[in-house]
C-alpha angles and dihedrals in degrees: 000000000000120000090244089055090049090053096046093044093066093045100047122353094047100020103173095225108030099035108023095029093223127147093022094147096067091032091062100030101054100031100091089101128034092225092057092045092050092048092050092048094050093046091052090047091055090051090047092052093048094045096047092046097051095041092048091051092047097037092113093043103050110084111240093231093059100033095109095055088045091052092050094050091048094047092047091052093049092046090052090053093048091046092053091048092051091046091050100044108020103031097162089056090048090056093045095051093044116163092000092073096064089038088071081088090075097035105134091214092066094045093045094054091048092050099038103037119006096055090054103040143057121272098254093050089046091053090051090049090051092049092049093047091044092050090048091051092046093048091050092050092047091048092052091043092049092057092045098045096044094048099030101040104017091235142090121218087350093304112125115237113220111244095015102062090070095041103044123148106234092200090075092057090057130072096270089055090067092059092045093049091046091050093048093051092046089051092051092047091048091049094049094045092039090237096305095114093064098045130087122207090246130027126231139058095289091062094055113107089225100046092108091055101044095070097245094095092214094306115136 
């Protein structure tokens, strides 16, 4: 697979949110405003890049039997660094993201890319994979947040939109709005792609790109 294909795969073909349905908790929880969604996406991307890089470099050093604890320790350490950087330099974002910033540690997207790609590929390819997945995750969060902020707050990136600011739908700024926005975007993607975006070539747990990381090992 070419490096361009690796990059595009994470953004579109295997978008972690809209295709694989991973990381939905932060995607729905912090997407009420575009600024929060963008910050969460970039923070997760930094963790992805760091995790994939280190695991790829040490893939032949880490014993297979203890690889999962090693991944967790590494991811937790990188998340702590990113959390301290956000707290130091973007404090309003740190307050807005709250508990969901340290919870990147248990984000299944980060663990899945480490297990499925980084441990099997060279560092540069693993970095590209992390960037593609991170951009795909960020784009998904921003798309959901755009729908919610425009309809729920009548603004975009905090900038009021004439005609909408006075006629906003408060439901979209609340928790149920996240599910509604997510469903609407999935419906649009499915319509445009004629359902191909949400289908795998084979059905069942074993065909899922994350089956090796979920603990079931392909068993249904």
